[in-house]
Coordinates of C-alpha atoms and ligand atoms in Angstrom, one line a residue:
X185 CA -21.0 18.3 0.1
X186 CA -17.2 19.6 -0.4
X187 CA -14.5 17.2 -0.7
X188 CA -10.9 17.2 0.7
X189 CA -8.8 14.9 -1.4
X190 CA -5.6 13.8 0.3
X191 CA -2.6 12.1 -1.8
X192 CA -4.3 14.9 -4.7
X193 CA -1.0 14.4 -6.7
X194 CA -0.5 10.8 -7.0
X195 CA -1.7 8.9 -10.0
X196 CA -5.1 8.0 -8.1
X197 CA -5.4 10.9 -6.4
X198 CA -5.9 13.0 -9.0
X199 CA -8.5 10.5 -11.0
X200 CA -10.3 11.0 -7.4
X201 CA -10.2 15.1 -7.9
X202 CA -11.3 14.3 -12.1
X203 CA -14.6 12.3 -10.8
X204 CA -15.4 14.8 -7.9
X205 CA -15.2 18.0 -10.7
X206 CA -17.2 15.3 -13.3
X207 CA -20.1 15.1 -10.6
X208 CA -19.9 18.7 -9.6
X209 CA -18.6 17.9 -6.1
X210 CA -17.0 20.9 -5.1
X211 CA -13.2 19.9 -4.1
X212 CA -10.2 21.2 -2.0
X213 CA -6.8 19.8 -2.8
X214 CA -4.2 18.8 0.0
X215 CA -0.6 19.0 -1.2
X216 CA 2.9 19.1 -0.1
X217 CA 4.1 20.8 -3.8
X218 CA 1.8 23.7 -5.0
X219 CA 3.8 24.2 -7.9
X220 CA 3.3 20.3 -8.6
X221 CA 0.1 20.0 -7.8
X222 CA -0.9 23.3 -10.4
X223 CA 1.2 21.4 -13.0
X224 CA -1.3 18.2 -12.2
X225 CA -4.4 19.1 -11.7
X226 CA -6.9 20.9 -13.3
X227 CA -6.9 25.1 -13.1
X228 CA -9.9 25.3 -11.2
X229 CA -9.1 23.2 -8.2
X230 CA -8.5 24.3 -4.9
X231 CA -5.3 23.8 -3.3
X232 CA -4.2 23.9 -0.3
X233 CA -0.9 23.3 1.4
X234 CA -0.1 20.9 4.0
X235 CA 1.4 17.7 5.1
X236 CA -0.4 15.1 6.7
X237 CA 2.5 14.6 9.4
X238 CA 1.7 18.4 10.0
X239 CA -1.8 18.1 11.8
X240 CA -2.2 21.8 12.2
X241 CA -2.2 22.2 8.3
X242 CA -4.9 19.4 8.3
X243 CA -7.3 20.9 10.1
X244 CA -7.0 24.3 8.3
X245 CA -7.4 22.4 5.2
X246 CA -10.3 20.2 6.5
X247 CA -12.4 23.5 7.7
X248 CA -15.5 23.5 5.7
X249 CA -15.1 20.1 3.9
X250 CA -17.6 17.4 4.9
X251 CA -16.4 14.5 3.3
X252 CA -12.1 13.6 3.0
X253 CA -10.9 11.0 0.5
X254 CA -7.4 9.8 0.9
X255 CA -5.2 8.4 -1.9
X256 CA -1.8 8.9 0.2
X257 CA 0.8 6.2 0.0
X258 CA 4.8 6.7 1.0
X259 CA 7.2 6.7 -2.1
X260 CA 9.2 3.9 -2.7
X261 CA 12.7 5.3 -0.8
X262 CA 15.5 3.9 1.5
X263 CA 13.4 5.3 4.5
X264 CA 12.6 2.4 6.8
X265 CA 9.8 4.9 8.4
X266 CA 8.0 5.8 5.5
X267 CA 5.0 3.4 5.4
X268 CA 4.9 3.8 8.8
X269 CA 4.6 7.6 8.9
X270 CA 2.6 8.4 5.6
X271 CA 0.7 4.9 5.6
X272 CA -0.3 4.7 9.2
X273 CA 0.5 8.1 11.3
X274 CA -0.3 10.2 8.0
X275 CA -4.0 8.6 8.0
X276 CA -4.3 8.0 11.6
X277 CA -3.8 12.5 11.9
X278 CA -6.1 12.6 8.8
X279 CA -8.8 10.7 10.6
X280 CA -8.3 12.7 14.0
X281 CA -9.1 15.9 12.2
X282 CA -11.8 14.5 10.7
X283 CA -13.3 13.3 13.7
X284 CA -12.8 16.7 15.6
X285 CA -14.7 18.4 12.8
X286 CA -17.4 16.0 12.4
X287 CA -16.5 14.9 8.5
X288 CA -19.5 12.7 7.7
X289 CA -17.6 10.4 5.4
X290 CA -14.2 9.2 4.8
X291 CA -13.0 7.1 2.0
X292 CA -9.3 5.4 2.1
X293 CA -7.7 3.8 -0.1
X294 CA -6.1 0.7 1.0
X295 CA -4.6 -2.1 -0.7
X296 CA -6.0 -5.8 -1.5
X297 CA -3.5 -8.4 0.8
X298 CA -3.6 -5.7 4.2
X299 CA -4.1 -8.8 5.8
X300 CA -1.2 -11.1 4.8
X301 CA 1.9 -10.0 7.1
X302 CA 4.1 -12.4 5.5
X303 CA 3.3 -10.9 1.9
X304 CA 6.3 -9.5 -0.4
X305 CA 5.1 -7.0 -0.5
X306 CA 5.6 -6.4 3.3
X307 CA 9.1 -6.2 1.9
X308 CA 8.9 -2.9 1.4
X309 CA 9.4 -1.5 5.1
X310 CA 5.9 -3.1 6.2
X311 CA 3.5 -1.5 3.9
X312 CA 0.7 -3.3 4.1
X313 CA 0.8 -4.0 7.9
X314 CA 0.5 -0.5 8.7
X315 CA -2.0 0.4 6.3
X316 CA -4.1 -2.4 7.9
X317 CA -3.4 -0.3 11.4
X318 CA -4.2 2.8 9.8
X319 CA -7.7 0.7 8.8
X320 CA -8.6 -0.1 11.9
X321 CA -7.9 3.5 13.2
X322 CA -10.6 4.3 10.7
X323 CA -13.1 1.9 11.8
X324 CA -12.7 2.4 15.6
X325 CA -12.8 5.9 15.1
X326 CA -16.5 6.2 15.0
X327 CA -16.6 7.8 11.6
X328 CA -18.4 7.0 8.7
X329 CA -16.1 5.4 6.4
X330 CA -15.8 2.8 3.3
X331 CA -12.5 1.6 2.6
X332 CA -11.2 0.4 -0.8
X333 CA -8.8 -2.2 -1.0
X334 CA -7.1 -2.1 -4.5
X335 CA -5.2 -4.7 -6.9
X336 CA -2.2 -3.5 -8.3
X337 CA -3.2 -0.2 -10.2
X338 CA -2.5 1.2 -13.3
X339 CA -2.3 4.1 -15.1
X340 CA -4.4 2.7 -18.6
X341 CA -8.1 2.5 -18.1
X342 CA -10.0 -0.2 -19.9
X343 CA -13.9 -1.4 -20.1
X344 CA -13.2 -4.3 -18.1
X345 CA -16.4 -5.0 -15.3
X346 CA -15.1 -4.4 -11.8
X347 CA -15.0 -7.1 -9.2
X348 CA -15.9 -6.3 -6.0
X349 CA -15.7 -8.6 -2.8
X350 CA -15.6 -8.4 0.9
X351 CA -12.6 -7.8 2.9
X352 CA -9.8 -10.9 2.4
X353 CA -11.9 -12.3 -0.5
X354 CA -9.2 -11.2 -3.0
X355 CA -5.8 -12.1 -3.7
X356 CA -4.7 -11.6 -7.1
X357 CA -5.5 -8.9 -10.4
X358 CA -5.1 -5.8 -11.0
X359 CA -7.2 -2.3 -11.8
X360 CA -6.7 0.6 -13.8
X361 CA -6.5 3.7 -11.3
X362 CA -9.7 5.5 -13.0
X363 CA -12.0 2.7 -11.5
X364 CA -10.8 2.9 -8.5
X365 CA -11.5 6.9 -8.1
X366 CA -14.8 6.2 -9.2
X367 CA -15.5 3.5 -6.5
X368 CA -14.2 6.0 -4.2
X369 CA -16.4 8.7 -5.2
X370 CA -19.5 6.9 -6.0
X371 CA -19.3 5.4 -2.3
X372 CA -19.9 9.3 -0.8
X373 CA -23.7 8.6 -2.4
X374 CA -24.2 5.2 -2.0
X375 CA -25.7 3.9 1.5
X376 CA -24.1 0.6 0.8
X377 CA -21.1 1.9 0.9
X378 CA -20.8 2.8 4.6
X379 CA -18.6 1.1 6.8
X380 CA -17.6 -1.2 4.9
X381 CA -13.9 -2.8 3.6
X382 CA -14.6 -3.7 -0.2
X383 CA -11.7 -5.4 -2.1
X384 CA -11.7 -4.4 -6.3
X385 CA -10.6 -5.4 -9.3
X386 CA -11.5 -5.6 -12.8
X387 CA -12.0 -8.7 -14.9
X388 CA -12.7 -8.7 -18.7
X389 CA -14.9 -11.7 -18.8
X390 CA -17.4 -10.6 -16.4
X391 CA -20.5 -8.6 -16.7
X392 CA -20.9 -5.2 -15.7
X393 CA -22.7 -3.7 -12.8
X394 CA -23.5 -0.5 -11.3
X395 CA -21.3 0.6 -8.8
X396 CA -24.3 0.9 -6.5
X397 CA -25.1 -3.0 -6.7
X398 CA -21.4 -4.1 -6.4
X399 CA -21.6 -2.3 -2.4
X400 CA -24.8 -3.8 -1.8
X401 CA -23.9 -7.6 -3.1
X402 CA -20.8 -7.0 -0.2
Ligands
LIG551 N1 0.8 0.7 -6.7 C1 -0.1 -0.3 -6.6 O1 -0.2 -1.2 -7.4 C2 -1.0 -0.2 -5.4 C3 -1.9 -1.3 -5.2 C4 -2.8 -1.2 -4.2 C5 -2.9 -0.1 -3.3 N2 -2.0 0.9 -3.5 C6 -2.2 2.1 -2.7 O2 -3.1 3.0 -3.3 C7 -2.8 4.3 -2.9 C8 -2.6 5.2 -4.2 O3 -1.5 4.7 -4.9 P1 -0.8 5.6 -6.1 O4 0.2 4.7 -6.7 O5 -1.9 6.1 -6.9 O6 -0.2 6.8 -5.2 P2 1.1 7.7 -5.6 O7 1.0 8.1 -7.0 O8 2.3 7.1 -5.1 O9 0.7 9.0 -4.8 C9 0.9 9.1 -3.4 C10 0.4 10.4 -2.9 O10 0.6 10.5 -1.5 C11 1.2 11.8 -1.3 N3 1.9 11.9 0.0 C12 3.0 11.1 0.3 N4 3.4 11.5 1.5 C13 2.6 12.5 1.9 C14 2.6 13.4 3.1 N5 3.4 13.3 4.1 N6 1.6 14.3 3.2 C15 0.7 14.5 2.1 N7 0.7 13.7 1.0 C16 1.7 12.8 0.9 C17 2.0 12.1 -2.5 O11 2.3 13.4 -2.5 P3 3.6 14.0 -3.4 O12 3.1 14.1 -4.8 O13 3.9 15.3 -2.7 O14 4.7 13.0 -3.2 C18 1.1 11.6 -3.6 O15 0.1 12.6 -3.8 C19 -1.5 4.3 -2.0 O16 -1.9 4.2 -0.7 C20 -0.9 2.9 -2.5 O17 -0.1 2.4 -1.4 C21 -1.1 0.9 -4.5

């Protein structure tokens, strides 16, 4: 297995690339800012330039990987076309390559709410409508994929038990960003995991349960 992690320098991102190395999952780094990216991530990574509006530098990225997780997301910025490019054109390029070179699974990180066009949320130039396109790209594709729709994130990782429910089953709460890499990387050996949309977040007064059991109870 090698790994191309998209989105390698946001604050998930690079939790994703941390729990690759931790399982020895050989990784390759996609990034817009080299210099950024060797101040984030860890010396030994691979990195490899590119934007995901710039197909051609996906697919010299992708060559050799056999599994792409992608943590992308637009910043926050006065662009009215920035969801729509990064969210849903950014993916929908990333999962083009991915077919063409016969990637045998592909993990995206979504949001919880996707569904909910008239969420606040939606404020923000349509976010979470076109990640929802950018979903369904994925599952039409033909693919193997497990999406992972988030609560809000954060930064601070705690021992909380992760909740993990079928797609539109959540609403509300919040998880720290560490959990969420581990779903993520987790579901490239779990069965359970395949084509599916899971929804997670982390509760302190619940029990917890391998990572394994939360896909298969979806
Ligand atoms: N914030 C929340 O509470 C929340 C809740 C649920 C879901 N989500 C979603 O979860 C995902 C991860 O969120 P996050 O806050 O960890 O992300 P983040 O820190 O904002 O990182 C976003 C990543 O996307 C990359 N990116 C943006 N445009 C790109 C492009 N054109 N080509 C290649 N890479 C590009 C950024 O690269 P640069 O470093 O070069 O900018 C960065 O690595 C996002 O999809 C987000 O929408 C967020």
């Amino acid at each position: 297995m090698k790994a191309l992690v998209a989105g390698s320098t946001g604050e998930t991102g690079r939790r994703i690339v941390e729990e690759l190395i931790k399982r020895d999952i050989p990784v390759r780094t996609f990034v817009r800012d080299i210099t950024k990216a060797q101040e984030i991530l860890p010396p030994s990574v691979e990195i490899v330039p590119g934007d995901v509006l710039k197909p051609e530098t996906i697919s010299a990225a992708m060559e050799g990987c056999t599994v792409v997780l992608c943590a992308t997301g637009a910043r926050p910025s006065f662009d009215p076309t920035g969801p729509y490019q990064v969210d849903f054109v950014g993916t929908k390029n990333l999962v083009d390559t991915a077919k063409a070179k016969g990637i045998e699974h592909f993990v995206l990180v979504s949001s919880m709410c996707v569904s909910q066009f008239f969420h606040p949320l939606n404020l923000f130039w349509l976010i979470l409508f076109w990640k929802k396109q950018a979903e369904e790209y994925l599952q039409k594709s033909g693919l193997t994929y497990t999406i992972v729709r988030p609560g809000g994130l954060k930064n601070e990782d705690n021992s909380d038990a992760i909740i993990m429910k079928a797609a539109d089953s959540l609403f509300e709460g919040s998880i720290p960003r560490q959990k969420v890499a581990q779903v993520c990387v987790e579901a490239l050996h779990i069965p359970a995991s395949r084509n599916k949309i899971v929804e997670v977040i982390t509760q302190p007064d619940s029990t917890n349960q391998p990572i394994a059991e939360l896909f298969a109870n979806v």
